[in-house]
Amino acid sequence: MPNAIAGFLTSNGSQRRISRNLIANNPIGATASRRWVSSMIGSGIKVLWGDKFVQQLWNSWALAPNSDDYGDFLSYQTLAAKGLFDDGEVFTRFVYSGEATKENPITLRLQMLNSDILADTGTIMYSNGGSKISGITVDQYLRPVAYDFYSTNMYLLGASQYETIPASEIIHLFKKNYVGQFRGTPYLSAVFDTVSQLDELFLSTLKRQKNAQAISYIVKRQGNNPFPFLGDMTEDQPVSELLTDRKFKRVSSVEAGSVVYLNDGEDVSPVTPSDIGDNLVKVFDAQLRLVAASIDLTFEQLSNNLSQVNYSSARVGMLTVNRVIAQQQQILLISIMLKKITDKFLALVTAEFGDKYKNLNPVYQPPKVESIDREKEAKATLMELQTGLTTLELELAKRNLDYETIVQQLQKEHDLQIVLSGQLTDKKPKNRKKGDI
């Protein structure tokens, strides 16, 4: 049974190397990584603050939140999810290197750290009940206190100096599978062998077919036949001369349209390559189902093969997967990652603009799940809006759309329709006025 010590060491370097190799070089591993990240992140989890001023600050900050200036907040979420899948864990450090501007006065930036640069500083036990194992210091309750990281540049150069960073400045994103686990495991770890064997099966089948195709005919000779091999005889060369000098040229290929005469005792058999046929597809499908199940995707999502599903079965499969995705989004991305980021962000806003913002509780809205029947989905959403089970702001956030921008645009279009209606009829529309939706 796993224990606390083993939990620190679960995500070892060899597992990460195997996972990265499969995802980089194996089409099944690469597809699994892309599809899982796409299902978890989509167009991004939107943060709604419920305050116009703070929302504007957040939207400005989210345009360039990364310390390396790579992409926006969606890029950060996507890369974090990919690190979670590929390596089993990803670290983010809060740094304050941004340049404050009027539009974006928040200097907080997010520095993503590769799990390889967590310093392996051995095992140290402290008198207060805490310990340090493989670069992570915990208290007597196994709560992380600090992390030891090599600097990226120094690590690449092979240096051993490291920096100890308080846990309050680090987000350690990983999926905890059992009590006492403190390092993550790659999501493909349960099917490393399966994915590798699928790759080997495909390559060996391909090689077998290529080898078989390289031989077109087999010539059999019976007994001590003194005659030349197939096709050696020519019209102007007597057999006696061929038998004397023994300079025969063996035929290595036969072109289309050629006529070759067999000697006594020779027999030619065409080679028909053996073909695994439908069995190969069946084996691949069975193995792909195992891979899909291990990473909480449907077979159809992973393989993009929709030949065996109808509307009902596809819907049931997606409902199950969507529940798992929603659970993982809440447990991992929202509770562990986004909550810590928004807490840091709000602390800086409060320090800069006053305590009146300190009690804001943002809403985290995952992207809308693509529906199988959009008409039915639209009718269901409309009913929820009419009964008060959802709001227009939340529904727009699911589609990664800004509420105020959309409402203002709808108002403009409505006002324009009123003006155009009045111009076309040459009279003012009754019971309607500009500004009414």
Protein backbone atom coordinates (compact mmCIF):
# COMPACT_ATOMS: atom_id res chain seq x y z
CA MET A 1 0.00 0.00 0.00
CA PRO A 2 1.41 3.43 -0.86
CA ASN A 3 2.74 5.44 2.05
CA ALA A 4 3.60 9.10 2.56
CA ILE A 5 7.25 8.62 1.63
CA ALA A 6 6.39 6.76 -1.55
CA GLY A 7 3.91 9.49 -2.33
CA PHE A 8 6.72 11.98 -2.67
CA LEU A 9 8.54 9.74 -5.10
CA THR A 10 5.61 8.52 -7.18
CA SER A 11 6.29 10.79 -10.12
CA ASN A 12 9.86 9.73 -10.77
CA GLY A 13 11.96 10.84 -13.66
CA SER A 14 11.67 7.57 -15.56
CA GLN A 15 7.86 7.78 -15.69
CA ARG A 16 8.00 11.33 -16.99
CA ARG A 17 10.54 10.37 -19.64
CA ILE A 18 8.40 7.45 -20.84
CA SER A 19 5.28 9.62 -20.93
CA ARG A 20 6.98 12.45 -22.82
CA ASN A 21 8.48 10.02 -25.32
CA LEU A 22 5.10 8.41 -26.03
CA ILE A 23 3.38 11.77 -26.43
CA ALA A 24 6.15 13.16 -28.64
CA ASN A 25 6.66 10.12 -30.86
CA ASN A 26 3.53 7.98 -30.66
CA PRO A 27 0.38 9.16 -32.50
CA ILE A 28 -1.89 7.55 -29.91
CA GLY A 29 -0.10 9.24 -27.02
CA ALA A 30 -0.05 12.58 -28.83
CA THR A 31 -3.76 12.38 -29.65
CA ALA A 32 -4.64 11.36 -26.09
CA SER A 33 -2.80 14.38 -24.69
CA ARG A 34 -4.43 16.83 -27.11
CA ARG A 35 -7.96 15.46 -26.67
CA TRP A 36 -7.72 15.38 -22.86
CA VAL A 37 -6.43 18.95 -22.65
CA SER A 38 -9.08 20.12 -25.09
CA SER A 39 -11.82 18.46 -23.03
CA MET A 40 -10.57 19.95 -19.77
CA ILE A 41 -9.83 23.50 -20.98
CA GLY A 42 -11.68 24.14 -24.24
CA SER A 43 -11.95 27.90 -24.65
CA GLY A 44 -10.83 28.44 -21.05
CA ILE A 45 -12.38 28.71 -17.59
CA LYS A 46 -13.68 32.26 -17.22
CA VAL A 47 -13.45 34.20 -13.94
CA LEU A 48 -16.45 36.42 -13.12
CA TRP A 49 -15.89 38.90 -10.28
CA GLY A 50 -19.34 40.46 -9.92
CA ASP A 51 -17.74 43.93 -9.85
CA LYS A 52 -17.26 45.98 -13.00
CA PHE A 53 -14.01 47.65 -11.93
CA VAL A 54 -12.30 44.47 -10.72
CA GLN A 55 -13.53 42.61 -13.78
CA GLN A 56 -11.89 45.19 -16.03
CA LEU A 57 -8.64 44.87 -14.06
CA TRP A 58 -8.76 41.09 -14.38
CA ASN A 59 -9.52 41.17 -18.11
CA SER A 60 -6.56 43.50 -18.70
CA TRP A 61 -4.25 41.37 -16.56
CA ALA A 62 -5.39 38.12 -18.22
CA LEU A 63 -4.16 39.36 -21.60
CA ALA A 64 -0.52 38.89 -20.54
CA PRO A 65 -0.24 37.07 -17.19
CA ASN A 66 2.80 34.90 -17.93
CA SER A 67 6.31 35.80 -16.84
CA ASP A 68 7.74 34.79 -20.23
CA ASP A 69 5.11 36.88 -22.09
CA TYR A 70 3.88 33.79 -23.91
CA GLY A 71 0.17 34.07 -24.63
CA ASP A 72 -2.77 34.99 -22.43
CA PHE A 73 -4.54 33.32 -19.51
CA LEU A 74 -6.02 30.68 -21.82
CA SER A 75 -2.47 29.80 -22.91
CA TYR A 76 -1.51 29.40 -19.25
CA GLN A 77 -4.49 27.13 -18.52
CA THR A 78 -3.76 25.03 -21.60
CA LEU A 79 -0.07 24.57 -20.78
CA ALA A 80 -0.87 23.79 -17.14
CA ALA A 81 -3.35 21.11 -18.18
CA LYS A 82 -0.86 19.63 -20.65
CA GLY A 83 1.83 19.49 -17.97
CA LEU A 84 -0.68 17.80 -15.67
CA PHE A 85 -1.45 15.14 -18.28
CA ASP A 86 2.04 14.60 -19.68
CA ASP A 87 4.11 14.76 -16.46
CA GLY A 88 1.42 14.21 -13.85
CA GLU A 89 2.20 17.55 -12.23
CA VAL A 90 3.14 21.14 -12.96
CA PHE A 91 4.41 23.96 -10.76
CA THR A 92 3.61 27.66 -10.97
CA ARG A 93 5.51 30.35 -9.08
CA PHE A 94 4.09 33.78 -8.32
CA VAL A 95 6.52 36.50 -9.37
CA TYR A 96 6.11 40.26 -9.40
CA SER A 97 8.02 41.25 -12.50
CA GLY A 98 5.28 42.91 -14.51
CA GLU A 99 5.31 46.57 -15.45
CA ALA A 100 2.44 48.51 -13.89
CA THR A 101 0.41 50.56 -16.33
CA LYS A 102 -2.78 52.58 -16.09
CA GLU A 103 -4.73 49.84 -17.86
CA ASN A 104 -3.03 47.03 -15.94
CA PRO A 105 -1.66 48.12 -12.55
CA ILE A 106 -1.33 44.53 -11.27
CA THR A 107 2.30 43.38 -11.48
CA LEU A 108 1.62 39.73 -10.63
CA ARG A 109 2.99 37.25 -13.17
CA LEU A 110 2.84 33.45 -13.40
CA GLN A 111 6.08 31.53 -13.90
CA MET A 112 5.57 27.90 -14.88
CA LEU A 113 8.24 25.52 -13.57
CA ASN A 114 9.09 22.16 -15.07
CA SER A 115 8.91 19.30 -12.58
CA ASP A 116 12.46 18.29 -13.59
CA ILE A 117 13.95 21.29 -11.81
CA LEU A 118 12.52 20.37 -8.40
CA ALA A 119 15.77 19.71 -6.52
CA ASP A 120 16.31 16.19 -5.22
CA THR A 121 17.80 17.17 -1.89
CA GLY A 122 17.44 13.76 -0.26
CA THR A 123 15.48 12.96 2.90
CA ILE A 124 15.72 15.02 6.10
CA MET A 125 13.63 14.48 9.25
CA TYR A 126 13.08 17.43 11.61
CA SER A 127 12.52 17.41 15.36
CA ASN A 128 9.15 19.19 15.05
CA GLY A 129 7.70 16.26 13.11
CA GLY A 130 8.21 17.77 9.71
CA SER A 131 10.45 16.46 6.96
CA LYS A 132 12.00 17.23 3.59
CA ILE A 133 11.82 14.60 0.88
CA SER A 134 12.99 15.11 -2.70
CA GLY A 135 12.93 18.88 -2.44
CA ILE A 136 9.54 19.32 -0.70
CA THR A 137 9.42 20.39 2.94
CA VAL A 138 6.27 19.48 4.88
CA ASP A 139 5.11 20.03 8.46
CA GLN A 140 3.94 17.37 10.90
CA TYR A 141 0.56 17.29 9.14
CA LEU A 142 2.18 16.69 5.75
CA ARG A 143 1.25 20.16 4.53
CA PRO A 144 3.81 21.61 2.09
CA VAL A 145 5.89 24.39 3.64
CA ALA A 146 8.54 25.05 0.98
CA TYR A 147 9.93 23.79 -2.32
CA ASP A 148 13.56 23.59 -3.46
CA PHE A 149 14.02 24.48 -7.14
CA TYR A 150 17.07 24.73 -9.32
CA SER A 151 17.06 27.79 -11.53
CA THR A 152 16.24 26.74 -15.08
CA ASN A 153 19.50 28.01 -16.58
CA MET A 154 21.68 26.57 -13.83
CA TYR A 155 19.90 23.18 -14.08
CA LEU A 156 20.65 22.97 -17.78
CA LEU A 157 24.30 23.67 -17.02
CA GLY A 158 24.38 20.88 -14.44
CA ALA A 159 24.80 23.13 -11.38
CA SER A 160 23.54 21.91 -7.99
CA GLN A 161 22.57 25.23 -6.37
CA TYR A 162 18.89 25.58 -5.62
CA GLU A 163 16.47 28.15 -4.21
CA THR A 164 13.99 27.46 -1.42
CA ILE A 165 10.58 29.00 -2.23
CA PRO A 166 7.74 29.23 0.34
CA ALA A 167 4.71 27.09 -0.45
CA SER A 168 2.55 30.22 -0.38
CA GLU A 169 4.28 31.34 -3.58
CA ILE A 170 3.90 28.01 -5.39
CA ILE A 171 0.99 26.21 -7.03
CA HIS A 172 1.64 22.48 -7.19
CA LEU A 173 -0.99 21.09 -9.53
CA PHE A 174 -1.37 17.31 -9.49
CA LYS A 175 -4.06 14.68 -9.06
CA LYS A 176 -3.96 12.98 -5.66
CA ASN A 177 -4.96 9.34 -5.99
CA TYR A 178 -4.39 8.25 -2.39
CA VAL A 179 -3.72 9.67 1.06
CA GLY A 180 -0.12 10.72 1.57
CA GLN A 181 0.65 11.34 -2.10
CA PHE A 182 2.68 14.49 -2.78
CA ARG A 183 3.87 13.97 -6.35
CA GLY A 184 1.77 13.37 -9.43
CA THR A 185 1.88 10.50 -11.91
CA PRO A 186 1.52 10.90 -15.69
CA TYR A 187 -2.02 10.18 -16.84
CA LEU A 188 -0.79 7.58 -19.33
CA SER A 189 1.19 5.63 -16.71
CA ALA A 190 -1.52 2.96 -16.39
CA VAL A 191 -1.33 2.22 -20.12
CA PHE A 192 2.35 2.72 -20.92
CA ASP A 193 2.65 -0.91 -22.07
CA THR A 194 -0.62 -0.82 -23.99
CA VAL A 195 0.33 2.27 -26.00
CA SER A 196 3.85 0.94 -26.65
CA GLN A 197 2.52 -2.47 -27.76
CA LEU A 198 0.07 -0.83 -30.15
CA ASP A 199 2.96 1.03 -31.71
CA GLU A 200 5.03 -2.17 -31.94
CA LEU A 201 2.08 -4.10 -33.41
CA PHE A 202 1.55 -1.52 -36.12
CA LEU A 203 5.26 -1.32 -37.02
CA SER A 204 5.74 -5.09 -37.03
CA THR A 205 2.64 -5.57 -39.22
CA LEU A 206 3.87 -2.91 -41.62
CA LYS A 207 7.34 -4.48 -41.75
CA ARG A 208 5.88 -7.91 -42.36
CA GLN A 209 3.83 -6.63 -45.27
CA LYS A 210 6.82 -4.80 -46.76
CA ASN A 211 9.01 -7.90 -46.52
CA ALA A 212 6.36 -10.03 -48.16
CA GLN A 213 5.88 -7.53 -50.98
CA ALA A 214 9.62 -7.54 -51.68
CA ILE A 215 9.35 -11.12 -53.08
CA SER A 216 7.05 -11.66 -56.06
CA TYR A 217 7.89 -15.26 -57.11
CA ILE A 218 9.63 -18.31 -55.75
CA VAL A 219 11.40 -20.65 -58.19
CA LYS A 220 11.71 -24.27 -57.13
CA ARG A 221 14.17 -26.73 -58.76
CA GLN A 222 14.02 -30.45 -58.35
CA GLY A 223 17.05 -32.68 -58.27
CA ASN A 224 20.47 -32.04 -59.83
CA ASN A 225 19.28 -29.92 -62.74
CA PRO A 226 22.27 -29.04 -64.99
CA PHE A 227 20.28 -26.45 -66.90
CA PRO A 228 20.59 -22.69 -66.27
CA PHE A 229 18.28 -21.01 -63.86
CA LEU A 230 15.03 -19.50 -65.04
CA GLY A 231 15.55 -17.03 -67.90
CA ASP A 232 19.31 -17.62 -68.31
CA MET A 233 19.12 -19.14 -71.78
CA THR A 234 19.25 -16.90 -74.86
CA GLU A 235 18.32 -17.70 -78.46
CA ASP A 236 21.89 -17.30 -79.82
CA GLN A 237 23.69 -19.28 -77.10
CA PRO A 238 23.65 -23.09 -77.28
CA VAL A 239 22.97 -25.05 -74.15
CA SER A 240 26.34 -26.85 -74.54
CA GLU A 241 28.23 -23.57 -74.13
CA LEU A 242 26.22 -22.66 -71.03
CA LEU A 243 26.98 -26.00 -69.48
CA THR A 244 30.70 -25.59 -70.31
CA ASP A 245 31.50 -22.10 -68.98
CA ARG A 246 28.88 -22.20 -66.15
CA LYS A 247 28.39 -18.43 -66.46
CA PHE A 248 24.74 -18.21 -65.72
CA LYS A 249 22.91 -15.03 -64.74
CA ARG A 250 20.07 -15.63 -62.39
CA VAL A 251 16.84 -13.69 -62.99
CA SER A 252 16.13 -11.41 -60.01
CA SER A 253 12.97 -9.69 -61.29
CA VAL A 254 10.26 -10.18 -63.88
CA GLU A 255 8.75 -7.17 -65.60
CA ALA A 256 5.18 -6.93 -66.80
CA GLY A 257 4.67 -8.35 -70.29
CA SER A 258 7.79 -10.54 -70.26
CA VAL A 259 7.70 -14.23 -71.30
CA VAL A 260 9.98 -16.66 -69.49
CA TYR A 261 10.29 -20.36 -70.26
CA LEU A 262 10.83 -22.87 -67.47
CA ASN A 263 13.45 -25.57 -67.63
CA ASP A 264 12.75 -29.15 -66.76
CA GLY A 265 12.20 -29.59 -63.05
CA GLU A 266 11.46 -25.87 -62.37
CA ASP A 267 8.28 -24.55 -60.84
CA VAL A 268 7.27 -20.92 -60.17
CA SER A 269 4.90 -20.00 -57.33
CA PRO A 270 3.64 -16.42 -56.85
CA VAL A 271 3.94 -15.07 -53.34
CA THR A 272 0.69 -13.95 -51.72
CA PRO A 273 1.47 -11.88 -48.59
CA SER A 274 -0.40 -12.91 -45.49
CA ASP A 275 -2.73 -10.17 -44.26
CA ILE A 276 -3.96 -9.74 -40.70
CA GLY A 277 -7.07 -8.14 -42.20
CA ASP A 278 -9.92 -7.12 -39.92
CA ASN A 279 -8.20 -8.66 -36.91
CA LEU A 280 -5.74 -5.76 -36.78
CA VAL A 281 -8.58 -3.24 -36.58
CA LYS A 282 -10.29 -5.26 -33.85
CA VAL A 283 -7.11 -5.47 -31.79
CA PHE A 284 -6.45 -1.76 -32.21
CA ASP A 285 -10.01 -0.84 -31.23
CA ALA A 286 -9.89 -3.03 -28.12
CA GLN A 287 -6.61 -1.50 -26.98
CA LEU A 288 -7.74 2.04 -27.77
CA ARG A 289 -10.80 1.50 -25.58
CA LEU A 290 -8.49 0.65 -22.69
CA VAL A 291 -6.42 3.78 -23.29
CA ALA A 292 -9.54 5.98 -23.54
CA ALA A 293 -11.05 4.53 -20.36
CA SER A 294 -7.83 5.11 -18.41
CA ILE A 295 -7.82 8.85 -19.20
CA ASP A 296 -11.58 9.45 -18.82
CA LEU A 297 -12.38 9.88 -22.51
CA THR A 298 -14.73 7.91 -24.73
CA PHE A 299 -13.36 5.64 -27.43
CA GLU A 300 -14.99 7.90 -30.02
CA GLN A 301 -13.24 11.00 -28.64
CA LEU A 302 -9.83 9.35 -28.75
CA SER A 303 -10.15 7.56 -32.09
CA ASN A 304 -12.56 9.96 -33.84
CA ASN A 305 -14.34 6.80 -35.02
CA LEU A 306 -18.10 7.39 -34.91
CA SER A 307 -19.09 4.37 -37.01
CA GLN A 308 -20.46 2.37 -34.06
CA VAL A 309 -22.53 4.99 -32.25
CA ASN A 310 -25.93 6.60 -32.70
CA TYR A 311 -27.42 9.67 -31.08
CA SER A 312 -28.53 7.92 -27.87
CA SER A 313 -25.32 6.00 -27.22
CA ALA A 314 -23.16 9.03 -28.04
CA ARG A 315 -25.19 11.18 -25.66
CA VAL A 316 -24.97 8.67 -22.80
CA GLY A 317 -21.22 8.32 -23.31
CA MET A 318 -20.68 12.08 -23.36
CA LEU A 319 -22.84 12.62 -20.25
CA THR A 320 -20.62 10.22 -18.30
CA VAL A 321 -17.41 11.82 -19.57
CA ASN A 322 -18.72 15.34 -18.95
CA ARG A 323 -19.42 14.52 -15.31
CA VAL A 324 -15.86 13.30 -14.87
CA ILE A 325 -14.48 16.38 -16.64
CA ALA A 326 -16.60 18.71 -14.49
CA GLN A 327 -15.32 16.95 -11.36
CA GLN A 328 -11.69 17.27 -12.43
CA GLN A 329 -12.16 20.90 -13.40
CA GLN A 330 -13.54 21.69 -9.95
CA ILE A 331 -11.06 19.63 -7.91
CA LEU A 332 -7.89 20.44 -9.82
CA LEU A 333 -8.14 23.50 -12.03
CA ILE A 334 -10.50 25.60 -9.92
CA SER A 335 -9.88 24.61 -6.28
CA ILE A 336 -6.12 24.18 -6.52
CA MET A 337 -4.99 26.43 -9.36
CA LEU A 338 -7.47 29.22 -10.14
CA LYS A 339 -8.52 29.81 -6.52
CA LYS A 340 -4.93 30.44 -5.50
CA ILE A 341 -4.35 32.78 -8.46
CA THR A 342 -7.48 34.84 -7.83
CA ASP A 343 -6.64 35.09 -4.12
CA LYS A 344 -3.24 36.58 -4.98
CA PHE A 345 -4.81 38.87 -7.55
CA LEU A 346 -7.49 40.13 -5.14
CA ALA A 347 -4.90 40.75 -2.41
CA LEU A 348 -3.00 43.05 -4.78
CA VAL A 349 -6.21 44.80 -5.85
CA THR A 350 -7.16 45.36 -2.21
CA ALA A 351 -3.71 46.69 -1.37
CA GLU A 352 -3.83 49.07 -4.33
CA PHE A 353 -7.45 50.24 -4.29
CA GLY A 354 -8.79 49.66 -0.78
CA ASP A 355 -10.52 47.10 1.45
CA LYS A 356 -13.91 47.47 -0.21
CA TYR A 357 -12.92 44.74 -2.67
CA LYS A 358 -11.49 42.21 -0.21
CA ASN A 359 -14.72 40.23 0.23
CA LEU A 360 -15.35 39.60 -3.45
CA ASN A 361 -15.95 35.95 -4.30
CA PRO A 362 -15.36 35.26 -7.98
CA VAL A 363 -17.35 32.69 -9.93
CA TYR A 364 -15.38 30.24 -12.05
CA GLN A 365 -17.28 29.32 -15.20
CA PRO A 366 -15.97 26.40 -17.29
CA PRO A 367 -16.60 26.56 -21.05
CA LYS A 368 -19.85 25.29 -22.46
CA VAL A 369 -19.80 21.62 -23.36
CA GLU A 370 -20.52 21.05 -27.02
CA SER A 371 -23.99 19.55 -27.45
CA ILE A 372 -24.93 16.71 -29.77
CA ASP A 373 -28.29 18.28 -30.61
CA ARG A 374 -27.89 22.08 -30.59
CA GLU A 375 -31.59 22.77 -31.05
CA LYS A 376 -32.55 20.76 -27.97
CA GLU A 377 -29.69 22.30 -26.03
CA ALA A 378 -30.81 25.83 -26.97
CA LYS A 379 -34.38 25.09 -25.86
CA ALA A 380 -33.11 23.70 -22.55
CA THR A 381 -30.95 26.79 -21.96
CA LEU A 382 -33.89 29.08 -22.72
CA MET A 383 -36.06 27.21 -20.19
CA GLU A 384 -33.33 27.54 -17.55
CA LEU A 385 -33.09 31.28 -18.21
CA GLN A 386 -36.86 31.67 -17.94
CA THR A 387 -37.06 29.69 -14.69
CA GLY A 388 -34.08 31.46 -13.12
CA LEU A 389 -31.78 28.41 -13.00
CA THR A 390 -29.06 30.30 -14.86
CA THR A 391 -28.26 33.84 -15.99
CA LEU A 392 -27.35 35.41 -19.29
CA GLU A 393 -23.94 36.36 -17.91
CA LEU A 394 -23.15 32.75 -17.00
CA GLU A 395 -24.35 31.41 -20.35
CA LEU A 396 -22.23 33.95 -22.22
CA ALA A 397 -19.23 33.14 -20.03
CA LYS A 398 -19.58 29.47 -21.01
CA ARG A 399 -19.08 30.61 -24.59
CA ASN A 400 -16.12 32.78 -23.57
CA LEU A 401 -18.08 35.94 -24.37
CA ASP A 402 -18.12 39.14 -22.31
CA TYR A 403 -21.53 39.96 -20.87
CA GLU A 404 -21.34 43.76 -21.10
CA THR A 405 -19.93 43.72 -24.63
CA ILE A 406 -22.72 41.44 -25.87
CA VAL A 407 -25.49 43.39 -24.13
CA GLN A 408 -24.19 46.68 -25.50
CA GLN A 409 -23.99 45.22 -29.01
CA LEU A 410 -27.53 43.83 -28.74
CA GLN A 411 -28.74 47.25 -27.63
CA LYS A 412 -27.03 48.94 -30.60
CA GLU A 413 -28.55 46.47 -33.02
CA HIS A 414 -31.99 46.89 -31.46
CA ASP A 415 -31.77 50.70 -31.67
CA LEU A 416 -30.64 50.44 -35.29
CA GLN A 417 -33.60 48.23 -36.14
CA ILE A 418 -35.97 50.82 -34.65
CA VAL A 419 -34.36 53.60 -36.69
CA LEU A 420 -34.44 51.55 -39.90
CA SER A 421 -38.02 50.51 -39.23
CA GLY A 422 -39.05 54.14 -38.88
CA GLN A 423 -37.24 55.11 -42.09
CA LEU A 424 -38.82 52.32 -44.13
CA THR A 425 -42.37 53.03 -42.96
CA ASP A 426 -41.87 56.80 -42.94
CA LYS A 427 -43.49 57.00 -39.56
CA LYS A 428 -42.49 56.38 -35.99
CA PRO A 429 -43.04 52.84 -34.68
CA LYS A 430 -45.79 52.63 -32.13
CA ASN A 431 -45.23 51.64 -28.48
CA ARG A 432 -41.43 51.45 -28.96
CA LYS A 433 -38.71 53.90 -28.17
CA LYS A 434 -34.96 54.06 -28.57
CA GLY A 435 -33.11 52.35 -25.74
CA ASP A 436 -35.73 49.64 -25.15
CA ILE A 437 -34.81 46.02 -25.74
